[in-house]
Coordinates of C-alpha atoms and ligand atoms in Angstrom, one line a residue:
M1 CA 30.9 -15.6 3.4
G2 CA 28.8 -16.5 0.6
E3 CA 26.4 -19.0 -0.9
N4 CA 27.5 -22.0 1.1
A5 CA 26.9 -20.0 4.4
V6 CA 23.4 -19.2 3.0
R7 CA 22.6 -22.7 2.2
A8 CA 24.0 -24.2 5.4
T9 CA 21.9 -21.7 7.5
F10 CA 18.8 -23.0 5.8
E11 CA 20.0 -26.6 6.3
A12 CA 20.5 -26.0 9.9
L13 CA 17.2 -24.3 10.3
F14 CA 15.4 -27.1 8.5
A15 CA 17.2 -29.7 10.6
L16 CA 16.2 -28.0 13.7
T17 CA 12.6 -27.9 12.4
D18 CA 12.7 -31.5 12.1
L19 CA 13.9 -31.7 15.6
R20 CA 11.0 -29.6 16.5
Q21 CA 8.6 -32.1 15.0
I22 CA 10.1 -34.8 17.0
L23 CA 9.5 -32.8 20.1
R24 CA 5.9 -32.4 19.1
E25 CA 5.4 -36.1 18.5
T26 CA 6.8 -37.2 21.8
K27 CA 5.0 -34.8 24.1
P28 CA 4.2 -34.6 26.8
T29 CA 6.9 -36.8 28.4
H30 CA 9.4 -36.6 25.5
D31 CA 10.5 -40.2 26.1
L32 CA 12.2 -41.0 22.9
G33 CA 12.3 -44.5 21.3
T34 CA 15.4 -46.0 19.8
E35 CA 14.3 -44.9 16.3
Q36 CA 13.6 -41.3 17.5
K37 CA 16.9 -41.0 19.4
K38 CA 18.5 -42.2 16.2
K39 CA 16.7 -39.5 14.2
V40 CA 17.7 -36.8 16.8
R41 CA 21.3 -37.9 16.6
E42 CA 21.2 -37.6 12.7
I43 CA 19.6 -34.2 13.0
L44 CA 22.4 -33.0 15.4
E45 CA 25.0 -34.3 12.9
K46 CA 23.3 -32.5 10.1
V47 CA 23.2 -29.2 12.1
K48 CA 26.9 -29.6 13.2
R49 CA 28.0 -30.2 9.6
S50 CA 26.0 -27.1 8.6
L51 CA 27.7 -25.1 11.4
D52 CA 31.0 -26.4 10.1
V53 CA 30.3 -25.2 6.5
I54 CA 29.3 -21.8 7.9
E55 CA 32.5 -21.6 9.8
R56 CA 34.7 -22.7 7.0
D57 CA 32.9 -20.2 4.7
L58 CA 33.6 -17.5 7.3
N59 CA 37.3 -18.5 7.3
N60 CA 37.2 -18.1 3.4
C61 CA 37.9 -21.7 2.7
Q62 CA 37.2 -22.3 -1.0
E63 CA 34.7 -25.2 -1.2
E64 CA 32.5 -26.6 -3.9
L65 CA 29.1 -25.0 -3.8
S66 CA 26.7 -27.0 -1.9
K67 CA 23.4 -27.7 -3.6
L68 CA 20.4 -25.8 -2.9
G69 CA 17.8 -27.7 -1.1
K70 CA 14.0 -28.2 -1.6
I71 CA 11.5 -27.8 1.0
V72 CA 9.1 -30.3 -0.8
N73 CA 8.1 -31.2 -4.3
G74 CA 9.3 -28.3 -6.4
I75 CA 9.1 -25.7 -3.6
E76 CA 12.6 -24.2 -3.6
V77 CA 14.2 -22.3 -0.9
R78 CA 14.0 -18.6 -1.4
E79 CA 17.3 -17.4 -0.8
R80 CA 17.3 -14.1 -2.9
E81 CA 17.1 -11.8 0.2
E82 CA 20.3 -13.5 1.3
L83 CA 22.4 -13.6 -1.8
F84 CA 21.2 -10.6 -3.9
I85 CA 20.5 -7.0 -3.9
N86 CA 16.9 -6.9 -4.5
I87 CA 15.7 -3.8 -6.3
H88 CA 12.1 -5.0 -7.0
P89 CA 9.6 -2.2 -6.9
I90 CA 7.2 -3.7 -4.6
Q91 CA 9.4 -6.0 -2.3
P92 CA 11.8 -3.9 -0.2
G93 CA 9.5 -2.3 2.4
G94 CA 7.9 -5.8 3.1
R95 CA 11.3 -7.6 3.7
L96 CA 10.8 -9.2 7.2
T97 CA 12.7 -8.1 10.3
P98 CA 14.6 -10.9 12.2
E99 CA 11.8 -10.4 14.8
A100 CA 9.1 -11.0 12.3
M101 CA 11.0 -14.2 11.0
K102 CA 11.1 -15.4 14.5
A103 CA 7.3 -14.8 14.8
L104 CA 6.7 -16.9 11.8
I105 CA 8.6 -19.8 13.3
A106 CA 6.9 -19.5 16.7
Y107 CA 3.4 -18.6 15.6
G108 CA 3.0 -20.5 12.3
D109 CA 0.4 -23.0 13.5
G110 CA -3.2 -22.1 12.2
Y111 CA -5.2 -20.3 15.0
S112 CA -2.1 -19.7 17.1
T113 CA -3.2 -16.3 18.3
C114 CA -6.4 -17.8 19.8
D115 CA -4.7 -19.5 22.8
W116 CA -5.6 -16.8 25.1
C117 CA -8.7 -15.4 23.5
R118 CA -11.3 -14.8 26.2
K119 CA -14.5 -12.9 26.3
P120 CA -15.6 -10.9 24.2
F121 CA -13.9 -12.9 21.6
R122 CA -12.4 -10.6 19.3
L123 CA -8.9 -10.6 17.7
D124 CA -8.1 -7.0 18.6
K125 CA -9.3 -7.6 22.1
I126 CA -6.6 -10.5 22.8
K127 CA -4.3 -9.4 25.6
R128 CA -1.6 -12.3 25.4
P129 CA 0.3 -11.7 23.3
P130 CA -0.4 -8.1 23.4
I131 CA -2.6 -7.8 20.4
E132 CA -5.1 -5.3 22.0
E133 CA -2.0 -3.0 23.1
F134 CA -0.7 -3.3 19.5
H135 CA -4.1 -2.1 18.0
A136 CA -4.0 1.0 20.4
E137 CA -0.3 1.7 19.7
L138 CA -0.9 1.4 16.1
A139 CA -3.7 4.0 16.0
E140 CA -1.5 6.3 17.9
F141 CA 1.5 5.8 15.7
L142 CA -0.8 6.8 12.7
G143 CA -2.3 9.8 14.5
M144 CA -5.8 8.3 14.3
D145 CA -8.2 6.9 16.9
Q146 CA -8.7 3.5 16.0
A147 CA -6.9 0.8 13.9
R148 CA -7.5 -2.7 12.7
V149 CA -5.4 -5.0 10.8
V150 CA -6.6 -6.5 7.6
P151 CA -5.2 -8.9 4.8
G152 CA -3.7 -6.3 2.7
A153 CA -4.3 -2.6 1.9
R154 CA -7.0 -3.9 -0.6
R155 CA -9.1 -5.3 2.4
G156 CA -8.8 -1.9 4.0
F157 CA -10.2 -0.1 0.9
Q158 CA -12.9 -2.8 0.8
A159 CA -13.9 -2.3 4.4
V160 CA -14.2 1.6 3.8
V161 CA -15.8 1.6 0.4
S162 CA -18.4 -1.2 1.1
S163 CA -19.4 0.8 4.3
L164 CA -19.9 4.0 2.5
V165 CA -20.6 3.4 -1.2
E166 CA -23.9 2.3 -2.6
R167 CA -24.8 1.2 -6.0
G168 CA -24.0 3.8 -8.7
D169 CA -22.1 6.1 -6.2
P170 CA -19.1 7.9 -7.8
V171 CA -15.8 7.6 -6.0
I172 CA -13.0 9.9 -6.8
V173 CA -9.6 8.1 -7.4
S174 CA -6.3 9.0 -9.1
S175 CA -5.3 8.5 -12.7
L176 CA -2.4 6.5 -11.2
A177 CA -4.8 4.5 -8.9
H178 CA -3.9 1.1 -8.0
Y179 CA -6.1 -1.7 -9.5
T180 CA -7.2 -2.8 -6.0
E181 CA -9.0 0.6 -5.5
F182 CA -10.9 0.0 -8.7
L183 CA -11.8 -3.4 -7.6
A184 CA -12.9 -2.2 -4.1
V185 CA -15.4 0.3 -5.8
E186 CA -16.4 -2.1 -8.2
D187 CA -17.2 -4.7 -5.6
A188 CA -19.5 -2.2 -3.8
G189 CA -21.3 -1.3 -6.9
G190 CA -19.7 2.3 -7.2
I191 CA -18.2 3.9 -10.2
V192 CA -14.5 5.2 -10.3
K193 CA -14.0 8.8 -11.4
E194 CA -10.4 9.4 -12.1
V195 CA -8.7 12.7 -11.5
P196 CA -6.3 13.7 -14.3
L197 CA -2.5 14.3 -13.6
N198 CA -1.0 17.7 -14.1
E199 CA 2.0 18.1 -16.4
K200 CA 4.4 16.9 -13.7
N201 CA 2.4 13.7 -13.2
V202 CA 1.0 14.7 -9.9
I203 CA -2.6 14.9 -8.5
T204 CA -3.3 18.4 -7.2
A205 CA -6.0 19.5 -4.8
D206 CA -7.2 21.8 -7.6
A207 CA -7.6 18.9 -10.0
V208 CA -9.6 17.0 -7.4
A209 CA -12.0 20.0 -6.8
R210 CA -12.4 20.3 -10.6
K211 CA -13.3 16.5 -10.7
I212 CA -15.8 16.8 -8.0
E213 CA -17.5 19.7 -9.7
E214 CA -17.5 17.6 -13.0
V215 CA -19.0 14.8 -11.4
K216 CA -21.7 16.9 -9.6
K217 CA -22.6 18.4 -13.0
E218 CA -22.7 15.1 -14.7
T219 CA -24.5 13.0 -12.1
G220 CA -26.3 15.5 -10.1
R221 CA -24.5 14.3 -6.8
L222 CA -21.4 14.5 -5.0
P223 CA -18.9 11.6 -5.0
R224 CA -19.3 9.5 -1.8
L225 CA -15.5 9.1 -1.2
I226 CA -12.1 10.5 -2.3
M227 CA -9.4 7.8 -2.2
I228 CA -5.9 9.0 -3.5
D229 CA -2.4 7.6 -3.0
H230 CA 0.1 9.6 -1.1
F231 CA 2.8 8.1 -3.5
D232 CA 1.6 6.1 -6.4
Y233 CA 2.8 2.7 -7.5
M234 CA 3.6 3.7 -11.1
L235 CA 6.2 6.6 -10.7
G236 CA 6.5 7.0 -7.0
N237 CA 5.5 10.6 -7.2
E238 CA 4.1 12.5 -4.3
H239 CA 0.5 13.8 -4.5
D240 CA -1.0 16.6 -2.4
V241 CA -2.8 14.6 0.2
R242 CA -3.0 17.4 2.5
G243 CA -4.6 19.8 0.0
I244 CA -7.0 17.0 -1.2
A245 CA -8.0 16.1 2.3
K246 CA -8.9 19.9 2.7
V247 CA -10.8 19.9 -0.5
G248 CA -12.8 16.8 0.9
R249 CA -13.6 18.6 4.1
E250 CA -14.8 21.7 2.1
Y251 CA -17.2 19.5 0.2
G252 CA -18.0 17.3 3.0
I253 CA -16.6 14.2 1.3
P254 CA -14.5 11.9 3.3
F255 CA -11.0 11.1 2.2
L256 CA -9.2 7.8 2.3
Y257 CA -5.4 8.3 2.3
N258 CA -3.7 5.4 0.5
G259 CA -0.5 4.7 2.4
A260 CA 0.5 1.4 0.7
Y261 CA 3.9 3.0 -0.2
T262 CA 4.2 5.0 3.0
I263 CA 2.9 3.7 6.3
G264 CA 5.8 1.7 7.8
I265 CA 8.7 3.3 5.8
M266 CA 8.0 7.2 6.3
P267 CA 6.3 9.1 9.2
V268 CA 2.5 9.3 8.4
N269 CA 0.1 11.1 10.7
G270 CA -3.5 11.0 9.7
K271 CA -4.7 13.9 11.9
E272 CA -2.0 16.2 10.5
I273 CA -2.9 15.2 7.1
G274 CA -6.6 15.5 7.5
A275 CA -7.6 12.1 6.4
D276 CA -10.6 10.4 7.5
F277 CA -9.2 6.9 6.6
L278 CA -5.7 5.6 6.4
V279 CA -5.0 2.4 4.7
G280 CA -1.6 0.8 4.7
S281 CA 0.0 -2.5 3.4
G282 CA 1.9 -4.8 5.9
H283 CA 3.6 -6.7 3.1
K284 CA 4.5 -3.7 1.1
S285 CA 5.9 -1.2 3.6
F286 CA 5.6 -2.6 7.1
A287 CA 8.1 -5.5 7.1
S288 CA 5.4 -8.1 7.5
P289 CA 4.4 -11.3 5.9
A290 CA 1.7 -11.4 3.2
P291 CA -1.2 -10.8 3.4
S292 CA -1.3 -8.0 6.1
G293 CA -2.5 -4.5 6.1
I294 CA -3.9 -1.7 8.2
V295 CA -7.0 0.4 8.3
A296 CA -7.2 3.4 10.7
T297 CA -9.9 6.0 11.3
S298 CA -11.3 8.6 13.6
N299 CA -13.8 7.6 16.2
E300 CA -16.5 9.4 14.4
W301 CA -16.2 7.2 11.4
A302 CA -15.2 4.1 13.4
E303 CA -18.9 3.6 14.4
K304 CA -19.7 3.1 10.7
I305 CA -16.6 1.2 9.3
F306 CA -16.2 -0.9 12.4
R307 CA -19.9 -1.4 13.1
T308 CA -20.8 -4.5 14.9
T309 CA -23.3 -7.2 13.9
Q310 CA -27.0 -6.8 14.3
M311 CA -28.0 -10.1 12.8
V312 CA -30.2 -12.5 14.7
G313 CA -30.7 -16.2 13.7
D314 CA -34.4 -16.9 12.9
V315 CA -34.2 -20.4 14.5
T316 CA -31.6 -20.1 17.1
R317 CA -32.1 -16.4 18.0
R318 CA -28.3 -16.3 18.1
K319 CA -26.4 -13.0 17.9
F320 CA -22.6 -12.4 17.7
G321 CA -22.2 -9.4 19.9
I322 CA -19.2 -7.2 19.1
K323 CA -18.0 -9.0 16.0
E324 CA -17.3 -6.2 13.3
V325 CA -19.2 -6.8 10.1
E326 CA -16.5 -5.6 7.7
M327 CA -13.8 -7.4 9.6
L328 CA -15.8 -10.7 9.4
G329 CA -15.2 -10.9 13.0
C330 CA -11.5 -11.6 13.2
T331 CA -9.2 -10.5 10.6
L332 CA -5.5 -11.2 10.7
M333 CA -4.8 -14.2 12.6
G334 CA -1.6 -16.2 13.5
A335 CA 1.8 -15.6 12.1
N336 CA 0.9 -12.7 10.0
L337 CA -0.4 -10.5 12.8
I338 CA 2.3 -11.6 15.2
G339 CA 4.8 -10.8 12.4
M340 CA 3.6 -7.2 12.1
M341 CA 3.7 -6.9 15.8
A342 CA 7.2 -8.2 16.0
S343 CA 8.3 -5.7 13.2
F344 CA 6.6 -2.8 14.7
P345 CA 9.4 -1.6 17.1
A346 CA 11.8 -1.6 14.2
V347 CA 9.2 0.1 12.0
K348 CA 8.7 2.9 14.4
E349 CA 12.4 3.4 14.4
R350 CA 13.0 3.1 10.8
V351 CA 10.5 5.8 9.8
K352 CA 12.7 8.2 11.5
H353 CA 15.4 7.6 9.0
W354 CA 13.3 8.1 5.7
D355 CA 15.4 11.2 4.9
E356 CA 18.6 8.9 4.7
E357 CA 16.7 6.5 2.5
L358 CA 16.0 9.5 0.1
K359 CA 19.5 10.6 0.2
K360 CA 20.5 7.2 -0.9
A361 CA 17.7 7.1 -3.6
N362 CA 18.8 10.4 -5.0
W363 CA 22.6 9.6 -5.0
L364 CA 21.8 6.3 -7.0
V365 CA 19.5 8.1 -9.4
N366 CA 22.1 10.7 -10.1
E367 CA 24.7 8.2 -10.7
F368 CA 22.4 6.3 -13.0
L369 CA 21.9 9.5 -15.0
K370 CA 25.6 9.6 -15.8
I371 CA 25.0 6.7 -18.2
E372 CA 24.3 8.4 -21.6
G373 CA 20.7 7.9 -22.7
N374 CA 19.2 7.0 -19.3
K375 CA 16.3 9.0 -18.1
V376 CA 14.2 9.2 -14.9
L377 CA 10.5 9.4 -15.5
S378 CA 9.6 10.0 -11.9
E379 CA 9.6 13.4 -10.4
M380 CA 13.1 14.8 -9.5
P381 CA 14.5 15.1 -7.0
R382 CA 13.1 11.8 -5.7
K383 CA 10.8 11.9 -2.7
H384 CA 10.5 8.3 -2.7
T385 CA 12.8 5.3 -3.0
L386 CA 10.6 3.9 -5.9
T387 CA 11.6 5.2 -9.1
K388 CA 10.6 4.7 -12.7
V389 CA 13.5 4.9 -15.2
D390 CA 13.7 4.9 -19.1
T391 CA 16.6 3.2 -20.7
T392 CA 15.3 3.2 -24.4
E393 CA 18.4 5.2 -25.5
S394 CA 20.9 3.2 -23.6
F395 CA 20.3 -0.4 -22.6
D396 CA 17.4 -1.0 -25.0
K397 CA 19.8 0.0 -28.0
V398 CA 22.0 -3.0 -26.9
A399 CA 18.9 -5.2 -26.5
R400 CA 17.9 -4.6 -30.1
T401 CA 20.8 -6.5 -31.4
H402 CA 21.7 -8.7 -28.5
K403 CA 21.0 -12.4 -28.9
R404 CA 19.1 -12.6 -25.6
R405 CA 17.3 -9.4 -26.4
G406 CA 16.0 -7.4 -23.3
F407 CA 17.3 -10.3 -21.1
F408 CA 20.8 -9.4 -21.5
L409 CA 20.2 -6.7 -18.9
S410 CA 18.8 -9.2 -16.3
D411 CA 21.6 -11.6 -17.2
E412 CA 24.3 -9.0 -16.7
L413 CA 22.5 -7.8 -13.3
S414 CA 22.0 -11.3 -11.9
A415 CA 25.7 -12.3 -12.9
R416 CA 26.5 -9.3 -10.4
K417 CA 24.1 -10.6 -7.8
I418 CA 21.5 -8.0 -8.5
V419 CA 17.7 -9.0 -9.0
G420 CA 14.3 -7.4 -8.9
E421 CA 14.2 -5.4 -12.3
F422 CA 11.6 -6.5 -14.6
A423 CA 13.3 -9.2 -16.5
G424 CA 13.5 -8.6 -20.1
A425 CA 12.4 -4.9 -19.8
T426 CA 14.9 -2.4 -21.1
R427 CA 12.7 0.6 -21.9
S428 CA 10.8 1.7 -18.9
W429 CA 11.1 -0.2 -15.7
K430 CA 11.0 0.5 -11.9
L431 CA 13.5 0.0 -9.1
N432 CA 13.4 0.5 -5.4
T433 CA 16.4 1.1 -3.2
Y434 CA 14.6 1.0 0.1
G435 CA 16.6 -0.5 2.9
L436 CA 19.9 -0.9 0.9
T437 CA 23.0 0.3 2.7
W438 CA 25.2 3.0 1.4
K439 CA 27.8 0.3 0.4
Q440 CA 25.1 -1.6 -1.4
V441 CA 23.8 1.4 -3.3
A442 CA 27.3 2.3 -4.3
Y443 CA 27.7 -1.4 -5.5
L444 CA 24.5 -1.0 -7.6
A445 CA 25.6 2.2 -9.2
Q446 CA 28.9 0.6 -10.2
A447 CA 27.2 -2.4 -11.6
F448 CA 25.0 -0.3 -13.8
K449 CA 27.9 1.7 -15.1
D450 CA 30.1 -1.4 -15.7
I451 CA 27.3 -3.0 -17.7
A452 CA 27.0 0.3 -19.7
R453 CA 30.7 0.4 -20.5
K454 CA 30.9 -3.3 -21.3
Y455 CA 28.4 -2.5 -24.2
G456 CA 30.0 0.7 -25.4
I457 CA 27.6 3.1 -23.7
K458 CA 29.2 6.3 -22.6
V459 CA 29.5 7.0 -18.9
L460 CA 30.2 10.4 -17.5
E461 CA 32.6 10.6 -14.8
Ligands
LIG1 C1 0.6 -2.2 -3.5 C2 -0.5 -1.2 -3.5 C3 -1.8 -1.6 -3.0 C4 -2.3 -3.0 -2.7 O1 -1.6 -3.4 -1.7 P1 -2.0 -4.7 -0.8 O2 -1.6 -4.7 0.6 O3 -1.2 -5.8 -1.6 O4 -3.5 -5.0 -0.8 C5 -2.7 -0.6 -3.1 N1 -2.4 0.7 -3.6 C6 -1.1 1.0 -3.9 C7 -0.8 2.5 -4.4 C8 -0.2 0.0 -4.0 O5 1.1 0.4 -4.3

């Protein structure tokens, strides 16, 4: 099966979506007029034709490629997860489960999660669908007392930082910190203080302690918060979050564990790490639609981070009870939240197989290194599926004289149905093998080697 099956699948889904619209237009009796009946028949024909295409494709009938449809004006159908091996550094962990895709179909309407919202009117208290239960299970899954969903890890940083940090407060971050951590601190009026890397490009507990001392000497006060990524986005290296949490405790400085690249793909337990706050990204690592994310904490900190509104209207005397200030009342509504909830069972299962993901990543990297001149800039062996590689002495040499320059590599990869590398980059770039099967990883390794050989680069056997 191939492209025709993919396109026909979208065609059928879209045709059924048009049918759904007719069902909506003719409710509650669904008495269809002549025009509508005609339309439904056309839709059924379209679906049947699509099913036939899929069946012929399944039986390996060679057919002309059907053309790719558009949703509307210039919005093309995104079929790369169906057609290509996607090694994009930030995309694999956020690829939806089939359950999440179904959630998008069924809960796409605006405030869909509010159907059964009852007193006390807060998103995380809704019982149908089981949103309240999900929050409790999520906290348990993360080894924390309380969890909330937020629109992205960045909004999790923001909730914590804006609760703790006042104007001029120093905040400890990594030299590999994500820009959203900088912005969360800036938004609250704080000042980032970066911990330098050691010779292995890792943040150690000692380096954090030294930075705290330095900040103390320089500003006369302790940092208000330590915010460190378990695995950073630049190299995918592991940083000593347990040691850093301990340093935080010794100084009485709370520690925010940034799990954007961990929560939802590997086991993470906040209590065991010693973190005061955990932040995760739904669309990066939890097989969820964007934007979505998680912030979790202990009961002790929950009072501060999840404080409820105290504001009273001066004219109306209105108060809004248990709405949480940092969450602006309700956060992730509709399909995004239900998508996360729908993926949760699969996520709980998949974190147990992280070691297998690492085996695949390390195998791929080792094969990749058989190409003469290829280097890996991330720590070795790999403890994450995100890896930064350097091909200056291999593929970049080809790019220097190729008429397509650096794009030759993207051309060669996409001709082999591989996408996600930074198009045009042939010096240092990142790839992520998360979620690929062994067969796909082997295919990927073979493709890199084939491209190398094609351009006269030596490949070790
Ligand atoms: C991707 C990433 C973020 C941002 O996550 P969002 O959910 O998109 O806000 C933050 N920190 C790190 C380390 C990341 O890799």
